[in-house]
Short mmCIF file of C-alpha atoms and ligand atoms in Angstrom, two decimals:
data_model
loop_
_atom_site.label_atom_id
_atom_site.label_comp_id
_atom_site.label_asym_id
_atom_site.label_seq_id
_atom_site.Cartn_x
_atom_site.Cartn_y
_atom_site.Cartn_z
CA UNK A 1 0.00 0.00 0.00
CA UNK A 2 1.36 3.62 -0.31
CA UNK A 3 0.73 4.96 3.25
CA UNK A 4 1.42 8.29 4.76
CA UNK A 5 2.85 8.74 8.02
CA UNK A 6 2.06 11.70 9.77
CA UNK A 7 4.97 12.08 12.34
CA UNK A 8 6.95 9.95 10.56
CA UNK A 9 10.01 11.76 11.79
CA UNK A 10 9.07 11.32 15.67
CA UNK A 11 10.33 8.37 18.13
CA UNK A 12 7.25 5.78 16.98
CA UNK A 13 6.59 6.95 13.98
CA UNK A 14 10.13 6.53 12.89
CA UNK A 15 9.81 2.97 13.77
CA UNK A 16 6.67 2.59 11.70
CA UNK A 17 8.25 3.49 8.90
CA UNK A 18 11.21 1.02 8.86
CA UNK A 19 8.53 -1.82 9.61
CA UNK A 20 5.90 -0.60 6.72
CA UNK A 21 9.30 -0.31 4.42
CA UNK A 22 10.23 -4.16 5.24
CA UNK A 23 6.74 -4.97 4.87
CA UNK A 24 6.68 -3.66 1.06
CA UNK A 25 4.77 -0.82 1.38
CA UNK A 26 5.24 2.42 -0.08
CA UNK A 27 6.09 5.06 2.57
CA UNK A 28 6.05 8.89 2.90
CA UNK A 29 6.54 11.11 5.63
CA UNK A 30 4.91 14.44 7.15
CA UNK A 31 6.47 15.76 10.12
CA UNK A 32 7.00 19.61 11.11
CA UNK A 33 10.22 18.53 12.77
CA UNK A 34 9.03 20.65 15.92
CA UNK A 35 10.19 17.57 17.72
CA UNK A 36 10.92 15.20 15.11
CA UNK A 37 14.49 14.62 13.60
CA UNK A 38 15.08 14.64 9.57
CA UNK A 39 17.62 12.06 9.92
CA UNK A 40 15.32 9.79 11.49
CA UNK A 41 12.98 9.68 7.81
CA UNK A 42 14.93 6.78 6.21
CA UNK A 43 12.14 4.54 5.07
CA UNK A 44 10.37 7.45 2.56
CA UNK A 45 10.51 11.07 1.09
CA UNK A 46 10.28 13.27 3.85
CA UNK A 47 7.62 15.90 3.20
CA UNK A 48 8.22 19.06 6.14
CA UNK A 49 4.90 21.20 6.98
CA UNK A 50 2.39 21.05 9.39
CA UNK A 51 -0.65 18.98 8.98
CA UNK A 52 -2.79 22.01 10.03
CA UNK A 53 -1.85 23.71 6.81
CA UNK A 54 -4.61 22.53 4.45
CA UNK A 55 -2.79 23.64 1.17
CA UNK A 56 0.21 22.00 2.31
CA UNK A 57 -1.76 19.33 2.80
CA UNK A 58 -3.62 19.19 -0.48
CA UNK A 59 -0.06 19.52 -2.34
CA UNK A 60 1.41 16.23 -0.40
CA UNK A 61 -1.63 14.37 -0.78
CA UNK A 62 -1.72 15.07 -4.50
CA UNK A 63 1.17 14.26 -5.13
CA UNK A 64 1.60 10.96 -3.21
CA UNK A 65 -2.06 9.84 -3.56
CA UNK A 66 -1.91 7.41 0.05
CA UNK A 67 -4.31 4.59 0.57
CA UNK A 68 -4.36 4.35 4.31
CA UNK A 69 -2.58 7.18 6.78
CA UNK A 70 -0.89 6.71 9.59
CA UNK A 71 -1.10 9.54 12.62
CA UNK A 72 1.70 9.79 15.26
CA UNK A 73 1.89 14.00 14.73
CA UNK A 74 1.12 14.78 18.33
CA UNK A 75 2.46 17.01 21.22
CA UNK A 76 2.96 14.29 24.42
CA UNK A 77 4.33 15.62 27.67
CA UNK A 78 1.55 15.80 30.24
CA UNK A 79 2.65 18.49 32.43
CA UNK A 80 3.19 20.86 29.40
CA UNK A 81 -0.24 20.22 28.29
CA UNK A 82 -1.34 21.03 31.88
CA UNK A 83 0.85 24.47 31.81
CA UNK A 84 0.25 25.70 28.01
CA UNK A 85 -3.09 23.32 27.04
CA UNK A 86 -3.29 25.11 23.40
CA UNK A 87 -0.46 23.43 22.30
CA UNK A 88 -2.26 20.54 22.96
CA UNK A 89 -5.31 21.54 21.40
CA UNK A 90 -4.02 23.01 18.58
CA UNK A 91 -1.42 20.55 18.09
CA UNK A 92 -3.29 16.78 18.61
CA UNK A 93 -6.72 17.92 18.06
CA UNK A 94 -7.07 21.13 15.68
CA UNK A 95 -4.55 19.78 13.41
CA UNK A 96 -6.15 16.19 13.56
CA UNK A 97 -9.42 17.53 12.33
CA UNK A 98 -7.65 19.68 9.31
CA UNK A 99 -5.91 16.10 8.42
CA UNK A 100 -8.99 13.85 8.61
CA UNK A 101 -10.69 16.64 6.50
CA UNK A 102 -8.03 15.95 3.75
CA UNK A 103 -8.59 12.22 4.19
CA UNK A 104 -12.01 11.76 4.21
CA UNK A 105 -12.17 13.12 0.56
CA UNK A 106 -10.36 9.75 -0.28
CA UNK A 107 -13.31 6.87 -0.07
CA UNK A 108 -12.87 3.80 2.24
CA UNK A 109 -9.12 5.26 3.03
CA UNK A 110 -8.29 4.19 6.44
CA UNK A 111 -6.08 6.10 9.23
CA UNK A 112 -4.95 4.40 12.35
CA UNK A 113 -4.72 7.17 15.24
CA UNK A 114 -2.02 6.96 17.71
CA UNK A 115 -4.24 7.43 21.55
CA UNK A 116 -3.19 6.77 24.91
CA UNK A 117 -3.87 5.37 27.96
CA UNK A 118 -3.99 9.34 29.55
CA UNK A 119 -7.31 9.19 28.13
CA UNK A 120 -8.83 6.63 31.04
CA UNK A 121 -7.41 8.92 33.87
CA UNK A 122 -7.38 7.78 37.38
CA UNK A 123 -7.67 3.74 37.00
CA UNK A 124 -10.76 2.41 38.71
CA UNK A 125 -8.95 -1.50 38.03
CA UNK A 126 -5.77 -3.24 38.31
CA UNK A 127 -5.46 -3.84 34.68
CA UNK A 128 -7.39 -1.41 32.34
CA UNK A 129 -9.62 -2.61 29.00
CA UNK A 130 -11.05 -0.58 26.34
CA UNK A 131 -14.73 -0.20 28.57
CA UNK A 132 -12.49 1.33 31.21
CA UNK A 133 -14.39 4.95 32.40
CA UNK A 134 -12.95 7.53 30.33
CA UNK A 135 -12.08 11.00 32.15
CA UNK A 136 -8.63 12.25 31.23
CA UNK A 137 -6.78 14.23 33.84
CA UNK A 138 -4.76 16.07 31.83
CA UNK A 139 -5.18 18.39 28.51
CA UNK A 140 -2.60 15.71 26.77
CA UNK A 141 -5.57 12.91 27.30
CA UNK A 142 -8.50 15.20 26.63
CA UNK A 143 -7.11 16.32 23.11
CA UNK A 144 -6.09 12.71 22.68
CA UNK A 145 -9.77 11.35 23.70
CA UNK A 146 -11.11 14.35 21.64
CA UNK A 147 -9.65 13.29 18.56
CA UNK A 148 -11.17 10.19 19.14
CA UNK A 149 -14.67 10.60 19.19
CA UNK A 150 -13.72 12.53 16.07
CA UNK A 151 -13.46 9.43 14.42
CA UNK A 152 -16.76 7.83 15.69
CA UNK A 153 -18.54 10.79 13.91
CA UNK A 154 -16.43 10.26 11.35
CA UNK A 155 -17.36 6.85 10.46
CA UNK A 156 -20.99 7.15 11.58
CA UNK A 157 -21.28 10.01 8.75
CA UNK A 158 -19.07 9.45 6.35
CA UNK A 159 -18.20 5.56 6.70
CA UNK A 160 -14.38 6.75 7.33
CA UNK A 161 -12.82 3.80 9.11
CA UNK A 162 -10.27 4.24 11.92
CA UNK A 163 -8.61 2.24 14.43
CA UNK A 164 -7.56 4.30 17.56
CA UNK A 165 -4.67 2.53 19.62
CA UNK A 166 -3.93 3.51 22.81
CA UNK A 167 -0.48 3.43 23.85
CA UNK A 168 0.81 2.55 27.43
CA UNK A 169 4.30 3.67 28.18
CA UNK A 170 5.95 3.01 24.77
CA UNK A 171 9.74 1.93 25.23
CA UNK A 172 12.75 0.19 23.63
CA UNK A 173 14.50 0.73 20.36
CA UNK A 174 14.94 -0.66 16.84
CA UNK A 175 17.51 -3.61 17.59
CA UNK A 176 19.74 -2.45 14.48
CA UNK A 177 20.20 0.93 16.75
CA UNK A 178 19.53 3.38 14.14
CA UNK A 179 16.83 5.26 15.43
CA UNK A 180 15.44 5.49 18.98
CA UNK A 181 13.31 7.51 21.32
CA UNK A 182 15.32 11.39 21.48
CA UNK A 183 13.12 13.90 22.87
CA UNK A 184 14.80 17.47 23.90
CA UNK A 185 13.86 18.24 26.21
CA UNK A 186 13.34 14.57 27.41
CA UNK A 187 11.07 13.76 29.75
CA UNK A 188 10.81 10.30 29.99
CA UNK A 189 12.10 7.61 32.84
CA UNK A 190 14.17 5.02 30.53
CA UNK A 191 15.83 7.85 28.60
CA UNK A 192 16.46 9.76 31.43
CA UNK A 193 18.15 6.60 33.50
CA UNK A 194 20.20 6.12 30.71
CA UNK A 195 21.32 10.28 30.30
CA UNK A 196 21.88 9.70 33.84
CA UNK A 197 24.14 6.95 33.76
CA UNK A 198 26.32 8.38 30.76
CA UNK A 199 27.09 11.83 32.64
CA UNK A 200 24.92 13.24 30.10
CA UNK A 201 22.34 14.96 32.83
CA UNK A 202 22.74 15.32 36.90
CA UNK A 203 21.65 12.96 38.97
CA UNK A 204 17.86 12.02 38.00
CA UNK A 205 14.94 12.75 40.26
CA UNK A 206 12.01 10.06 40.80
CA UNK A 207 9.21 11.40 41.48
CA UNK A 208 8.00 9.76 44.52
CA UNK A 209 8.20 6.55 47.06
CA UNK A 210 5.42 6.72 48.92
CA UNK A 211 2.53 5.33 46.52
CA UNK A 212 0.57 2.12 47.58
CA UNK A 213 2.44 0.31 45.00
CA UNK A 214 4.57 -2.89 46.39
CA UNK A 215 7.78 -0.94 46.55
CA UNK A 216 6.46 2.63 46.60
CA UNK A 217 7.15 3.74 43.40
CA UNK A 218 4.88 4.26 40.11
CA UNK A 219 4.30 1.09 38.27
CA UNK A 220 4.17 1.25 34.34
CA UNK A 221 2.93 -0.86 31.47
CA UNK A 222 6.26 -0.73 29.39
CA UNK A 223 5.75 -2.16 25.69
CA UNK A 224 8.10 -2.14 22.99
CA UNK A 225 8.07 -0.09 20.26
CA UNK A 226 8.20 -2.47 17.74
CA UNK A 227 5.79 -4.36 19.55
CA UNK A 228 3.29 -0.94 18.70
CA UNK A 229 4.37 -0.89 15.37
CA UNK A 230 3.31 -4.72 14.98
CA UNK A 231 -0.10 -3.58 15.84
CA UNK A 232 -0.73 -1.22 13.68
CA UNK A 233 0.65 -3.51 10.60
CA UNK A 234 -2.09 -6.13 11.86
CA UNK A 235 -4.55 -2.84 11.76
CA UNK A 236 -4.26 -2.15 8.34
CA UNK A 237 -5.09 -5.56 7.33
CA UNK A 238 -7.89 -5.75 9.77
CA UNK A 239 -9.95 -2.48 8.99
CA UNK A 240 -9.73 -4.56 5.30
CA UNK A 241 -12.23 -6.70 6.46
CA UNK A 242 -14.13 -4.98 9.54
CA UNK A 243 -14.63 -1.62 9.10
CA UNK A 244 -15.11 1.03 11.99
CA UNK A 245 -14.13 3.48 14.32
CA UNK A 246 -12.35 0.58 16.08
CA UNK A 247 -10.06 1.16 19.07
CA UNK A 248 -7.51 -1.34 21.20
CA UNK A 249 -5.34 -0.89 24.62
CA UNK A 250 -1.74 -1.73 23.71
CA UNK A 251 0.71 -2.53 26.44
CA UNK A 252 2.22 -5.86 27.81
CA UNK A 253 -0.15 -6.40 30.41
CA UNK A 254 2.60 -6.42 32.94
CA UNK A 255 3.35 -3.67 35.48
CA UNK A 256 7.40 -2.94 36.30
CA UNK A 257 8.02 -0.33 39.19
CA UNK A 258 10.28 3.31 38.38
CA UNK A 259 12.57 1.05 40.95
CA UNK A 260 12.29 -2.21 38.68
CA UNK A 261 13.61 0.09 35.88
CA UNK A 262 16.68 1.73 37.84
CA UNK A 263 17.32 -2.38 38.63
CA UNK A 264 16.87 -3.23 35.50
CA UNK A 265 19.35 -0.62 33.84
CA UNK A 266 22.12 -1.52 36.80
CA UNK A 267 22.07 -4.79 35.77
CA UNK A 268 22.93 -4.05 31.99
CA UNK A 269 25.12 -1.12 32.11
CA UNK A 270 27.12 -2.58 35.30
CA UNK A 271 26.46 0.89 36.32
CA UNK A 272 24.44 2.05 39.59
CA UNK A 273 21.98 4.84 38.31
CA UNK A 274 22.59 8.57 40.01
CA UNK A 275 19.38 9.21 41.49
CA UNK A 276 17.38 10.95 44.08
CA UNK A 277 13.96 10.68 45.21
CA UNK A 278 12.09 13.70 45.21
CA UNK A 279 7.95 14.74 45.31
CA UNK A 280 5.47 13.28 43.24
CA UNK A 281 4.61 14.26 39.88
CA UNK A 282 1.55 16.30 39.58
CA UNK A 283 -0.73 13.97 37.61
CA UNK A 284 0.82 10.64 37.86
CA UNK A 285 -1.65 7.80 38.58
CA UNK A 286 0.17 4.87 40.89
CA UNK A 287 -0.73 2.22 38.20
CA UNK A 288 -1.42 2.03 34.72
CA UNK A 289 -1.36 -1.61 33.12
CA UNK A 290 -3.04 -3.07 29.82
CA UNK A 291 -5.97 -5.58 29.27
CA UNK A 292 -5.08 -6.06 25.73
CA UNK A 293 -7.45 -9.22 25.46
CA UNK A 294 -9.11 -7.41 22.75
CA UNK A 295 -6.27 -6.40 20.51
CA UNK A 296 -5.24 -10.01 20.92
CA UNK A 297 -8.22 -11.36 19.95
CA UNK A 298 -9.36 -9.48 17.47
CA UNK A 299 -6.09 -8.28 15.59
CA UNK A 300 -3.99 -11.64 16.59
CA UNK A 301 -1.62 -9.05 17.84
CA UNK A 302 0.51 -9.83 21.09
CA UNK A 303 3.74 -8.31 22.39
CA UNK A 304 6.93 -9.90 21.28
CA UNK A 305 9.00 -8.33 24.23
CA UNK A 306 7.87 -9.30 27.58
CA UNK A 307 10.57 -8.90 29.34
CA UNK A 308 12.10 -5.42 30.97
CA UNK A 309 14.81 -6.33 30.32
CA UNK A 310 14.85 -7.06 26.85
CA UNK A 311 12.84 -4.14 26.40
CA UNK A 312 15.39 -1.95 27.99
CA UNK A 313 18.72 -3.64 26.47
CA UNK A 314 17.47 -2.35 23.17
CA UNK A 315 16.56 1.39 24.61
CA UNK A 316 20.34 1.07 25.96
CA UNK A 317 21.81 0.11 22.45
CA UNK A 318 20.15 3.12 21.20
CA UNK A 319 21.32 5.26 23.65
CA UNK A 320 24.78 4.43 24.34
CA UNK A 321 25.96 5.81 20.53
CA UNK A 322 23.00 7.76 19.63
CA UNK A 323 23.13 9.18 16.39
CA UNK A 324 20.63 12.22 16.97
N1 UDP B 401 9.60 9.33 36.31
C1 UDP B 401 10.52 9.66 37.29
N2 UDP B 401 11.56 10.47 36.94
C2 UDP B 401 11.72 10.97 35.68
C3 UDP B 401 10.78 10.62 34.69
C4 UDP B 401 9.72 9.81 35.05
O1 UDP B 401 10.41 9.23 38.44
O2 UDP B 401 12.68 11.70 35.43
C5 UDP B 401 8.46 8.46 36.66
C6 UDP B 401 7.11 9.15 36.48
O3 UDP B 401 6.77 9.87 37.65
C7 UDP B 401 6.21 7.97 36.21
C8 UDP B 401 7.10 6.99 35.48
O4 UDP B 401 8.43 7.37 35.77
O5 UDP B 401 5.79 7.39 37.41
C9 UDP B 401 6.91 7.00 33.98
O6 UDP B 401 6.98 8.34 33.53
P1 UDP B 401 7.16 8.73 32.01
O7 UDP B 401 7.23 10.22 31.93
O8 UDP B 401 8.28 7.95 31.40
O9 UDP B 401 5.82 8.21 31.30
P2 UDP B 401 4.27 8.48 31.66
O10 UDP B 401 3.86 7.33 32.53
O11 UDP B 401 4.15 9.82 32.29
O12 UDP B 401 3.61 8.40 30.32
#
């Protein structure tokens, strides 16, 4: 299929790309590089502009005629979107609206949104499934869940099919080491343990010990970014045969402790994590873990990397001799 990747220049979307590119398809890219990096956009012509511009838009969509879109284009870091939330709106769901508008001119072409799991807010259950309550805590979910029942009217009016996956704490890093997760500023815990342990930032702070989790610390659903990327390849094919405004949880359905990750990078880099324990977060829930039952059932998808480790030895490959 030719398939356009909005955010194609971003940390998943990056990934996507190689994958769709192994997978035969014909790939192009559309990233603002506001976060992004051009040298990430190795699997397909890179096109830069904003997918709020509508002639911009028009032009890239001419030109490369796609038969199924792909949207990662999205601001992500919840306390920004709690500070400044018209990024957020602008950004995930203004922007969103001015690309379905493009898309929905093409008939039967469907997009597979990237969601996340900020969009079920405080968890009411250990593990959490797609009927999960859904009241976002944060301007980064709201947008996110926003955009989302964007796409029901979408398809209830103008037979648009979607698939909406929402992401727990994406992680890891193409084995091969050419492209990996590089925010600036970065925000994120298995980057940051590993900036900590090569000198490249101070001593990291972890945001509290004193949650009613077993050791104190936040517990995460870390899933591999590959392991995403699988998904959505099993998406396409399935919105083939069941159209909809479809929507799966993605994550392993195992919880690992901020403390299971500091262990976990110790034990591969030989190297004891600088660290210091400092107040919560605003707006971190204790637990967030995946029920994907339904993604596995429905989409035959499951997550290759189970392991933390595994997961993490591949984020640490990335990181060690990073290239951007
Ligand atoms: N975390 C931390 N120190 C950091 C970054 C993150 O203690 O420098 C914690 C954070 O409070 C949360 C977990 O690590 O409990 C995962 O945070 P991250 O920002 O990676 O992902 P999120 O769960 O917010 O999507």
């Amino acid at each position: 299929m030719r398939l356009l990747v909005c955010g194609g220049a971003g940390y998943i979307g990056s990934h996507m790309c190689k994958l769709l590119a192994e997978h035969g398809h014909e790939v192009a890219v559309v990233d603002n590089l506001s976060t992004g990096h051009a040298a990430a956009v190795r699997w397909g012509e890179l096109h830069v502009g904003d997918i709020g511009d509508a002639a911009f838009l028009d032009r890239v969509f001419d030109d490369f005629r796609p038969e199924g879109v792909l949207h990662f284009a999205a601001k992500s870091i919840v306390g920004e979107s709690v500070t400044d939330p018209a990024i957020y709106y602008l950004n995930n769901f203004s922007s969103s609206l001015n690309l379905f508008e493009r898309v929905r001119r093409i008939p039967e072409c469907p997009l597979i949104f990237s969601s996340t799991a900020a969009i079920f807010g405080v968890p009411r259950s250990d593990l959490i499934n797609e009927a999960h309550p859904k009241y976002p805590i944060n301007a980064y979910g709201r947008s996110k869940l926003a955009v989302e029942q964007v796409l029901q009217d979408y398809w209830t009016a103008y037979a648009m099919p979607s698939m909406s996956f929402r992401y727990f704490n994406a992680a890891g890093a193409d084995p091969a080491g050419n492209i990996g997760e590089a925010h600036h500023p970065e925000t994120h815990l298995i980057p940051r343990v590993f900036d900590s342990i090569l000198g490249r930032s101070c001593a990291m702070k972890i945001f509290g010990d004193d949650y009613e989790t077993p050791d104190g610390t936040c517990v995460r659903d870390f899933v591999h970014v590959n392991d995403l990327c699988n998904a959505h390849l099993l998406g396409l094919e399935f919105l083939k045969v069941r159209r909809g405004a479809l929507a799966f949880n993605l994550g392993n359905g195992t919880g690992f402790s901020v403390r299971d990750v500091l262990k976990a990078a110790e034990e591969i880099t030989g190297v004891a994590v600088p660290h210091e324990f400092t107040d919560r977060r605003p707006g971190d829930p204790s637990r967030l873990v995946a029920d994907s039952s339904l993604a596995r059932e429905s989409l035959g998808w499951t997550a290759r990397y189970s392991e933390l480790p595994d997961i993490m030895q591949t984020a640490w490959a990335w990181h060690r001799d990073r290239k951007f």
